[in-house]
Amino acid sequence: MHVASELTPFAKTGGLGDVLAGLPPALAARGHEVVVVLPRYRHIAERGLDSTLARRLRRFPVQLGPETIEVELWEGPLGASQRCRVWLVDHPASFDRDGMYGPSGGGGDWPDNARRYALFCKAALAIADQLDWWPDVVHAHDWQAGPAMIYAKSPPSHRPHPRRVFTVHNLVFQGYFPEAVIEELGFPRSGFGLDGYEFYGQVNFLKAGLTYAEHVTTVSPRYAREILSPETGHGLDGLLRTLGKRLSGVLNGIDDHVWSPARDPYLPRPYDAHTLWEKKQNKQALQRELGLAQRADLPLVGSISRLSVQKGTGLLLEAMPRLLEDGLQLVVLGTGDPDLEAAMKKLAAAHSDRVRVHIGFDEGLAHRITAACDLYVMPSQFEPCGLNQLYAMAYGSPPIVRAVGGLDDSVVDFDGKSGSGTGFKFGANTDVALEAAVRRAMIVFRDTRAYTALQRRAMSQDLSW
Ligand code: ADP
Ligand code: GLC
């Protein structure tokens, strides 16, 4: 049983949703029986995403602290295998709202997020018990599912203890709440301490996941090491160091039913490593769509990301004006920090002949950019794994990445002499280092033979789960 707050296409703000859509079907293909549990957010029905699901004609009582709360269940298949299912926990008072983690127009988090997500986690186990589908393993993801580790450690007395795995997709988001929620959520008082879910006098959902799990994973081996140091441990490095062998890094894979250039329904012209001329048609089509000059000779650089400090948006903004003088086109798709959104729009306005910035979340455009661009840029300050560089490689769009976390683990730096590598890496967290890496990539782009070989190497990797 996977417990998570996102699952593509039902609910997605980033890579977490993609992982939950890719990993469980891959496990099912190996013969496991897998259920992914997700809240039934309002937009799921609004957008008709639940057309493959059916509502159970019964209610499920869930004991949350002193209260008994009734939830309903929607369920259906996930992916091609009969062995993989999705369960949507329906509790309108918690999830029938405009926005997943907070009001969709911005304005922070919902004030009752502790209760919303604890109820969701408790409901996952209560439903499993009442349907007599008791899991052998409960695998919880990120802070929203941290309470599942606490609840799974104390199962109903007639049930065996499931094994408990917790995956950290991003250590920055921890979910802090006041001590007063402990009784309401039915957390054990004894756990409110250094070795438990307490963090500087508050309840910390991510720390609950880390301390109540039997094994903790992160989404790349390098990130698993990086978070052991105080600079990148976000206050939890001490605890993480004590985990020893109970902490490991497993690099994310990609769901190649969704991210494969040969059968991507969003693309005007599907292609593979042997039909790369078709990829050029996708570039032309995107240039036309966005009103950019139809230039095959200018490298088109793509970026799809949350506009945030993590993603290195600032570095891109600083390096780009200089790089644009040298002749490249830039297409950015993103949402996030309002200041960074404004700065991106300003960049586009100042270079309207070469830059297009689309502020918004658009799955189809993300696919079209990934296919159309000649180079994909991802200058993250830190990156637990990152999926866009994997998608870019699968689509023959060599990524330019900062050598951190999963970016370092998944991309091999181009080496012209030995004819190896799958992208371009740089080390320093500076715009100058980014600029140098992009210039290096532009030189290779102009060398058709070397560039095509690079594309083919990137595309021939097995990046699946
Ligand atoms: P993170 O989860 O840290 O945001 P990842 O690289 O793991 O980063 O995953 C990001 C996912 O979200 C990818 O599938 C990416 O294509 C998608 N994505 C990010 N921003 C947008 C956007 N504005 N429109 C469409 N998809 C987006
Ligand atoms: C987080 C990380 C990202 C990772 C994703 C999926 O959002 O920021 O690096 O790829 O989770 O694991």
Coordinates of C-alpha atoms and ligand atoms in Angstrom, one line a residue:
M1 CA 0.0 0.0 0.0
H2 CA 1.4 3.3 -1.1
V3 CA 0.1 6.4 0.7
A4 CA 0.7 9.7 -0.9
S5 CA -0.8 13.1 -1.5
E6 CA -0.2 13.1 -5.3
L7 CA -0.8 10.7 -8.1
T8 CA -0.6 11.7 -11.8
P9 CA -3.0 12.4 -13.5
F10 CA -5.4 12.6 -10.6
A11 CA -3.3 15.1 -8.6
K12 CA 0.1 16.6 -9.4
T13 CA 2.1 19.6 -8.4
G14 CA 5.5 18.0 -9.2
G15 CA 7.5 14.8 -9.5
L16 CA 5.8 13.1 -6.5
G17 CA 2.7 12.5 -8.6
D18 CA 4.8 11.0 -11.5
V19 CA 6.6 8.7 -9.1
L20 CA 3.4 7.3 -7.7
A21 CA 2.0 6.8 -11.2
G22 CA 5.2 5.0 -12.3
L23 CA 6.5 2.9 -9.5
P24 CA 3.3 1.0 -8.4
P25 CA 2.5 -0.3 -11.8
A26 CA 6.1 -1.4 -12.2
L27 CA 5.8 -3.3 -8.9
A28 CA 2.5 -4.8 -10.0
A29 CA 4.2 -6.0 -13.2
R30 CA 6.6 -8.0 -11.0
G31 CA 3.6 -9.8 -9.5
H32 CA 2.9 -7.7 -6.4
E33 CA -0.6 -6.5 -5.6
V34 CA -0.5 -2.8 -5.1
V35 CA -2.9 -0.1 -4.0
V36 CA -2.1 3.6 -4.1
V37 CA -4.2 5.7 -1.7
L38 CA -4.9 9.4 -2.4
P39 CA -7.3 12.0 -1.1
R40 CA -10.3 12.7 -3.3
Y41 CA -9.6 16.4 -4.1
R42 CA -12.3 18.5 -5.6
H43 CA -10.6 19.0 -8.9
I44 CA -10.6 15.3 -9.6
A45 CA -14.3 15.2 -10.2
E46 CA -14.4 18.6 -11.7
R47 CA -12.0 17.6 -14.4
G48 CA -13.6 14.2 -14.9
L49 CA -10.5 12.4 -13.9
D50 CA -12.5 9.8 -11.9
S51 CA -14.4 8.5 -14.9
T52 CA -12.6 5.1 -14.5
L53 CA -13.4 4.9 -10.8
A54 CA -16.4 3.5 -8.9
R55 CA -17.8 4.6 -5.5
R56 CA -18.3 1.9 -2.9
L57 CA -21.8 1.8 -1.6
R58 CA -20.8 1.9 2.1
R59 CA -19.2 4.2 4.6
F60 CA -16.0 3.5 6.5
P61 CA -15.7 4.7 10.1
V62 CA -12.2 5.9 10.9
Q63 CA -11.1 6.4 14.5
L64 CA -9.0 9.6 14.7
G65 CA -8.1 10.3 18.3
P66 CA -11.3 10.6 20.3
E67 CA -13.5 11.0 17.2
T68 CA -15.1 8.6 14.8
I69 CA -15.2 10.1 11.3
E70 CA -16.9 8.5 8.3
V71 CA -15.2 8.5 4.9
E72 CA -16.2 7.0 1.6
L73 CA -14.1 5.3 -1.1
W74 CA -13.7 5.6 -4.8
E75 CA -11.6 2.9 -6.5
G76 CA -10.5 1.7 -9.9
P77 CA -7.6 0.4 -11.9
L78 CA -4.2 2.1 -12.1
G79 CA -2.2 1.4 -15.2
A80 CA -2.6 -1.7 -17.3
S81 CA -2.3 -4.4 -14.6
Q82 CA -5.3 -5.8 -12.7
R83 CA -3.0 -6.0 -9.7
C84 CA -2.6 -2.2 -9.4
R85 CA -5.5 -0.2 -8.0
V86 CA -6.2 3.4 -6.8
W87 CA -8.2 4.3 -3.8
L88 CA -9.5 7.8 -3.3
V89 CA -10.4 8.7 0.2
D90 CA -13.6 10.8 0.1
H91 CA -14.1 13.2 3.0
P92 CA -15.7 16.4 1.6
A93 CA -15.2 18.5 4.7
S94 CA -11.4 17.9 4.3
F95 CA -10.9 17.6 0.5
D96 CA -13.8 19.2 -1.4
R97 CA -12.0 22.5 -1.5
D98 CA -10.5 24.8 -4.1
G99 CA -6.8 23.8 -3.7
M100 CA -4.9 20.8 -2.5
Y101 CA -2.5 22.0 0.1
G102 CA -3.9 25.5 0.4
P103 CA -6.3 27.9 -1.5
S104 CA -5.5 27.6 -5.2
G105 CA -5.1 31.3 -5.6
G106 CA -2.2 31.3 -3.1
G107 CA -2.3 32.4 0.5
G108 CA -0.4 29.5 2.1
D109 CA -1.6 26.3 3.6
W110 CA -5.0 25.2 4.8
P111 CA -5.0 25.7 8.6
D112 CA -6.3 22.2 9.3
N113 CA -3.7 20.3 7.2
A114 CA -2.6 18.3 10.2
R115 CA -6.0 16.9 10.6
R116 CA -6.7 16.5 6.9
Y117 CA -3.7 14.5 6.1
A118 CA -3.7 12.5 9.4
L119 CA -7.3 11.5 8.7
F120 CA -6.3 10.5 5.2
C121 CA -3.5 8.3 6.5
K122 CA -5.7 6.7 9.2
A123 CA -8.5 6.2 6.7
A124 CA -6.1 4.3 4.3
L125 CA -5.5 1.7 7.0
A126 CA -9.0 1.6 8.3
I127 CA -10.4 0.9 4.8
A128 CA -7.7 -1.8 4.3
D129 CA -8.9 -3.4 7.5
Q130 CA -12.6 -3.2 6.7
L131 CA -12.2 -4.4 3.1
D132 CA -9.9 -7.2 4.4
W133 CA -7.1 -6.1 2.1
W134 CA -4.5 -5.8 4.7
P135 CA -1.1 -4.7 3.3
D136 CA 2.2 -6.5 3.9
V137 CA 4.1 -3.3 3.4
V138 CA 2.9 0.3 3.9
H139 CA 5.0 2.7 1.9
A140 CA 4.4 6.4 2.7
H141 CA 5.7 9.4 0.8
D142 CA 6.6 12.8 2.1
W143 CA 5.3 14.7 5.1
Q144 CA 1.6 14.4 4.1
A145 CA 1.9 10.6 4.6
G146 CA 4.2 10.7 7.6
P147 CA 1.3 9.8 10.1
A148 CA 0.8 6.6 8.1
M149 CA 4.0 5.3 9.7
I150 CA 2.8 6.1 13.2
Y151 CA -0.6 4.4 12.6
A152 CA 0.9 1.4 10.8
K153 CA 3.1 0.8 13.8
S154 CA 0.0 0.2 15.9
P155 CA -2.4 -1.9 13.7
P156 CA -5.7 -3.2 14.9
S157 CA -5.0 -6.1 17.3
H158 CA -6.3 -8.8 14.9
R159 CA -3.9 -7.6 12.2
P160 CA -0.2 -8.3 11.8
H161 CA 2.3 -5.5 11.7
P162 CA 2.9 -4.3 8.1
R163 CA 6.5 -3.5 7.2
R164 CA 7.0 0.3 7.1
V165 CA 8.9 2.2 4.4
F166 CA 9.0 6.0 4.1
T167 CA 10.4 7.9 1.1
V168 CA 11.6 11.5 1.4
H169 CA 11.1 13.3 -1.9
N170 CA 12.1 16.6 -0.6
L171 CA 13.5 17.3 2.9
V172 CA 12.6 21.0 2.8
F173 CA 8.8 20.4 3.2
Q174 CA 8.3 18.9 6.7
G175 CA 4.8 19.7 7.8
Y176 CA 5.0 21.4 11.3
F177 CA 2.0 21.7 13.6
P178 CA 1.4 22.8 17.2
E179 CA 1.7 20.3 20.0
A180 CA -2.0 20.7 20.6
V181 CA -2.8 18.4 17.6
I182 CA -1.4 15.3 19.3
E183 CA -4.5 14.1 21.0
E184 CA -6.8 15.1 18.2
L185 CA -4.8 13.0 15.8
G186 CA -4.4 10.1 18.2
F187 CA -0.6 10.2 18.1
P188 CA 1.1 8.4 21.0
R189 CA 2.2 11.0 23.6
S190 CA 5.4 9.0 24.2
G191 CA 6.5 9.7 20.7
F192 CA 6.7 13.5 21.3
G193 CA 10.4 13.7 21.9
L194 CA 13.8 13.8 20.3
D195 CA 13.6 10.2 19.0
G196 CA 10.0 10.6 17.8
Y197 CA 8.0 13.2 15.9
E198 CA 8.8 16.2 18.0
F199 CA 10.9 19.0 16.4
Y200 CA 11.7 22.1 18.5
G201 CA 8.5 21.9 20.5
Q202 CA 6.3 21.2 17.4
V203 CA 4.8 18.1 15.8
N204 CA 6.8 17.4 12.5
F205 CA 5.0 15.0 10.1
L206 CA 8.1 14.3 8.1
K207 CA 10.1 13.4 11.2
A208 CA 7.2 11.1 12.2
G209 CA 7.8 9.3 8.9
L210 CA 11.5 9.1 9.4
T211 CA 11.3 7.8 13.0
Y212 CA 8.4 5.4 12.7
A213 CA 9.5 3.8 9.5
E214 CA 11.7 0.7 9.4
H215 CA 13.4 1.8 6.3
V216 CA 13.8 5.2 4.8
T217 CA 14.6 5.9 1.2
T218 CA 15.3 9.1 -0.7
V219 CA 15.0 9.4 -4.5
S220 CA 18.7 9.3 -5.4
P221 CA 21.8 7.9 -3.8
R222 CA 23.7 11.2 -3.8
Y223 CA 20.8 13.0 -2.1
A224 CA 20.8 10.3 0.5
R225 CA 24.4 11.3 1.3
E226 CA 23.9 15.1 0.9
I227 CA 21.1 15.2 3.6
L228 CA 23.5 13.8 6.2
S229 CA 25.4 17.1 6.4
P230 CA 24.2 20.2 8.3
E231 CA 24.1 22.4 5.3
T232 CA 21.6 20.3 3.5
G233 CA 20.0 18.4 6.3
H234 CA 17.4 21.0 7.2
G235 CA 17.7 20.3 10.9
L236 CA 17.2 16.6 10.5
D237 CA 20.8 15.6 9.5
G238 CA 21.6 14.4 13.0
L239 CA 18.7 12.0 13.1
L240 CA 19.4 10.9 9.5
R241 CA 23.0 10.0 10.4
T242 CA 21.7 7.7 13.2
L243 CA 19.7 5.7 10.6
G244 CA 22.8 4.2 9.1
K245 CA 21.8 1.3 6.8
R246 CA 18.2 2.0 7.4
L247 CA 18.6 4.9 4.9
S248 CA 19.3 4.4 1.3
G249 CA 18.9 6.2 -2.0
V250 CA 17.0 4.7 -5.0
L251 CA 17.1 6.7 -8.2
N252 CA 13.6 7.6 -9.6
G253 CA 12.6 6.0 -12.9
I254 CA 10.3 7.3 -15.5
D255 CA 6.9 6.0 -16.5
D256 CA 7.6 5.1 -20.1
H257 CA 3.9 4.7 -20.9
V258 CA 3.6 8.4 -20.4
W259 CA 7.1 9.7 -21.3
S260 CA 8.2 8.0 -24.4
P261 CA 8.7 10.1 -27.6
A262 CA 7.6 7.2 -29.8
R263 CA 4.1 7.0 -28.5
D264 CA 3.5 10.4 -26.9
P265 CA 0.0 11.6 -27.8
Y266 CA 0.9 15.2 -27.1
L267 CA 3.5 15.4 -29.8
P268 CA 2.7 16.5 -33.3
R269 CA 5.4 14.1 -34.6
P270 CA 6.3 11.1 -32.5
Y271 CA 9.9 9.8 -33.0
D272 CA 12.6 7.6 -31.7
A273 CA 16.4 7.4 -31.8
H274 CA 16.3 6.3 -35.4
T275 CA 14.0 9.0 -36.6
L276 CA 15.5 12.1 -35.1
W277 CA 14.6 14.2 -38.2
E278 CA 11.0 13.9 -36.9
K279 CA 12.2 15.5 -33.6
K280 CA 13.1 18.6 -35.7
Q281 CA 9.5 18.8 -36.9
N282 CA 8.4 19.1 -33.2
K283 CA 10.8 22.0 -32.8
Q284 CA 9.4 23.7 -35.9
A285 CA 5.8 23.1 -34.6
L286 CA 6.6 24.6 -31.2
Q287 CA 8.3 27.6 -32.8
R288 CA 5.2 28.1 -34.9
E289 CA 2.9 27.6 -31.9
L290 CA 4.8 30.2 -29.8
G291 CA 5.5 32.7 -32.6
L292 CA 9.3 32.2 -32.5
A293 CA 11.5 32.4 -35.7
Q294 CA 11.6 29.1 -37.5
R295 CA 15.3 28.7 -37.2
A296 CA 16.7 25.2 -37.2
D297 CA 20.2 26.5 -36.7
L298 CA 19.6 28.2 -33.3
P299 CA 19.6 25.9 -30.3
L300 CA 16.2 25.9 -28.6
V301 CA 16.7 25.6 -24.8
G302 CA 13.8 24.4 -22.7
S303 CA 12.9 24.6 -19.1
I304 CA 9.9 23.2 -17.3
S305 CA 9.8 23.7 -13.6
R306 CA 8.5 25.2 -10.4
L307 CA 10.0 28.7 -10.4
S308 CA 11.8 28.6 -7.0
V309 CA 15.1 28.9 -5.3
Q310 CA 15.5 25.1 -5.4
K311 CA 15.3 25.0 -9.2
G312 CA 17.9 27.7 -9.7
T313 CA 15.6 30.0 -11.5
G314 CA 17.7 32.9 -10.3
L315 CA 20.8 31.6 -12.0
L316 CA 18.9 31.2 -15.3
L317 CA 17.7 34.7 -15.1
E318 CA 21.2 36.0 -14.5
A319 CA 22.9 34.0 -17.2
M320 CA 20.3 34.2 -19.9
P321 CA 20.7 37.9 -21.1
R322 CA 24.4 37.2 -21.9
L323 CA 23.6 33.8 -23.6
L324 CA 20.8 35.2 -25.7
E325 CA 23.3 37.6 -27.4
D326 CA 25.0 34.5 -28.7
G327 CA 21.9 33.2 -30.5
L328 CA 19.7 30.8 -28.8
Q329 CA 16.0 30.5 -28.2
L330 CA 14.6 29.9 -24.7
V331 CA 11.2 28.5 -23.8
V332 CA 10.2 28.4 -20.2
L333 CA 7.1 26.8 -18.7
G334 CA 6.6 27.3 -15.0
T335 CA 4.8 28.6 -12.0
G336 CA 5.8 29.4 -8.5
D337 CA 7.4 32.3 -6.6
P338 CA 5.5 35.5 -7.8
D339 CA 8.8 37.5 -7.9
L340 CA 10.4 34.9 -10.1
E341 CA 7.4 34.7 -12.3
A342 CA 7.6 38.5 -12.8
A343 CA 11.3 38.4 -13.5
M344 CA 10.7 35.6 -16.1
K345 CA 8.0 37.7 -17.8
K346 CA 10.4 40.7 -17.8
L347 CA 13.1 38.6 -19.5
A348 CA 10.7 37.5 -22.1
A349 CA 9.5 41.1 -22.7
A350 CA 13.1 42.3 -23.1
H351 CA 14.0 39.5 -25.6
S352 CA 10.7 39.0 -27.3
D353 CA 12.3 37.8 -30.5
R354 CA 14.0 34.8 -28.7
V355 CA 12.3 34.1 -25.4
R356 CA 8.8 32.7 -24.6
V357 CA 7.7 32.3 -21.0
H358 CA 4.5 30.6 -20.2
I359 CA 3.4 31.0 -16.6
G360 CA 1.0 28.2 -15.8
F361 CA 0.8 24.4 -15.4
D362 CA 0.3 22.7 -18.7
E363 CA 1.0 19.0 -19.1
G364 CA 0.7 18.9 -22.9
L365 CA 3.0 21.9 -23.3
A366 CA 5.5 20.2 -21.0
H367 CA 5.6 17.2 -23.3
R368 CA 5.9 19.4 -26.5
I369 CA 8.7 21.5 -25.0
T370 CA 10.6 18.4 -23.9
A371 CA 10.4 17.0 -27.4
A372 CA 11.0 20.3 -29.2
C373 CA 14.1 21.6 -27.4
D374 CA 17.6 20.9 -28.4
L375 CA 18.9 21.3 -24.9
Y376 CA 17.2 21.2 -21.6
V377 CA 18.4 23.3 -18.7
M378 CA 18.1 22.5 -15.0
P379 CA 20.5 24.5 -12.8
S380 CA 19.0 23.4 -9.4
Q381 CA 20.5 24.5 -6.2
F382 CA 19.6 21.1 -4.8
E383 CA 17.6 18.3 -6.4
P384 CA 16.5 15.2 -4.6
C385 CA 16.2 13.4 -7.9
G386 CA 14.5 15.5 -10.6
L387 CA 12.5 13.9 -13.4
N388 CA 12.7 16.5 -16.1
Q389 CA 16.3 15.7 -16.9
L390 CA 15.3 12.0 -17.3
Y391 CA 12.5 13.0 -19.6
A392 CA 14.8 15.2 -21.5
M393 CA 17.3 12.4 -22.0
A394 CA 14.6 10.0 -23.1
Y395 CA 13.5 12.6 -25.7
G396 CA 17.0 13.1 -27.0
S397 CA 17.2 16.7 -25.6
P398 CA 20.5 16.6 -23.7
P399 CA 20.1 18.2 -20.3
I400 CA 22.4 20.9 -18.8
V401 CA 22.4 20.3 -15.1
R402 CA 24.1 21.3 -11.9
A403 CA 25.9 18.3 -10.5
V404 CA 23.8 17.9 -7.3
G405 CA 21.6 15.1 -6.0
G406 CA 19.8 13.1 -8.5
L407 CA 21.0 15.3 -11.4
D408 CA 24.5 14.2 -10.7
D409 CA 23.5 10.6 -10.4
S410 CA 21.5 10.5 -13.6
V411 CA 23.5 12.6 -16.1
V412 CA 27.0 11.7 -17.3
D413 CA 29.0 14.7 -18.5
F414 CA 29.7 15.0 -22.2
D415 CA 33.3 14.1 -23.2
G416 CA 34.1 14.7 -26.8
K417 CA 37.4 12.8 -26.8
S418 CA 36.0 9.5 -25.6
G419 CA 32.6 10.1 -27.2
S420 CA 30.8 9.5 -23.9
G421 CA 28.2 11.3 -21.8
T422 CA 24.5 12.0 -21.8
G423 CA 24.4 15.7 -21.0
F424 CA 26.3 18.6 -19.6
K425 CA 27.2 19.2 -15.9
F426 CA 28.5 22.1 -14.0
G427 CA 29.5 22.4 -10.3
A428 CA 29.5 25.9 -8.9
N429 CA 26.2 27.4 -7.9
T430 CA 26.9 30.5 -10.0
D431 CA 25.5 32.1 -13.2
V432 CA 29.0 32.1 -14.6
A433 CA 29.3 28.3 -14.2
L434 CA 25.9 27.8 -15.8
E435 CA 26.8 30.1 -18.6
A436 CA 30.0 28.2 -19.4
A437 CA 28.1 24.9 -19.4
V438 CA 25.4 26.3 -21.8
R439 CA 28.2 27.6 -24.1
R440 CA 29.9 24.2 -24.1
A441 CA 26.6 22.6 -25.0
M442 CA 26.0 25.1 -27.8
I443 CA 29.4 24.2 -29.4
V444 CA 28.5 20.5 -29.4
F445 CA 25.0 21.4 -30.8
R446 CA 26.7 22.9 -33.8
D447 CA 28.8 19.8 -34.4
T448 CA 26.0 17.7 -35.9
R449 CA 27.8 14.4 -35.6
A450 CA 28.8 14.7 -32.0
Y451 CA 25.4 16.1 -31.1
T452 CA 23.5 13.3 -32.7
A453 CA 25.7 10.7 -31.1
L454 CA 25.0 12.4 -27.8
Q455 CA 21.3 12.4 -28.4
R456 CA 21.3 8.7 -29.3
R457 CA 23.4 7.8 -26.1
A458 CA 20.9 9.7 -23.9
M459 CA 17.9 8.0 -25.6
S460 CA 19.3 4.5 -25.5
Q461 CA 19.5 4.3 -21.7
D462 CA 16.9 2.3 -19.7
L463 CA 15.4 5.0 -17.5
S464 CA 12.4 3.0 -16.5
W465 CA 11.5 1.9 -13.0
Ligands
ADP1 P1 9.8 18.7 -8.5 O1 8.9 17.6 -8.1 O2 10.8 19.1 -7.5 O3 9.0 19.9 -9.0 P2 10.6 17.0 -10.7 O4 11.6 17.2 -11.8 O5 10.8 15.8 -9.9 O6 10.6 18.3 -9.8 O7 9.2 16.9 -11.3 C1 8.5 17.9 -11.9 C2 7.3 17.4 -12.6 O8 6.3 18.4 -12.7 C3 7.6 17.0 -14.0 O9 6.7 16.0 -14.5 C4 7.4 18.3 -14.8 O10 7.2 18.1 -16.1 C5 6.2 18.8 -14.1 N1 6.0 20.3 -14.1 C6 6.6 21.2 -13.4 N2 6.2 22.4 -13.7 C7 5.3 22.3 -14.6 C8 4.4 23.2 -15.4 N3 4.5 24.5 -15.1 N4 3.6 22.6 -16.3 C9 3.5 21.3 -16.5 N5 4.3 20.4 -15.8 C10 5.1 20.9 -14.9
GLC2 C1 10.5 16.2 -5.2 C2 11.9 16.6 -5.6 C3 12.3 16.1 -7.0 C4 12.0 14.6 -7.2 C5 10.5 14.5 -6.9 C6 10.0 13.1 -7.1 O1 9.6 17.0 -5.7 O2 12.0 18.0 -5.5 O3 13.7 16.3 -7.1 O4 12.3 14.2 -8.5 O5 10.2 14.8 -5.6 O6 10.7 12.1 -6.3

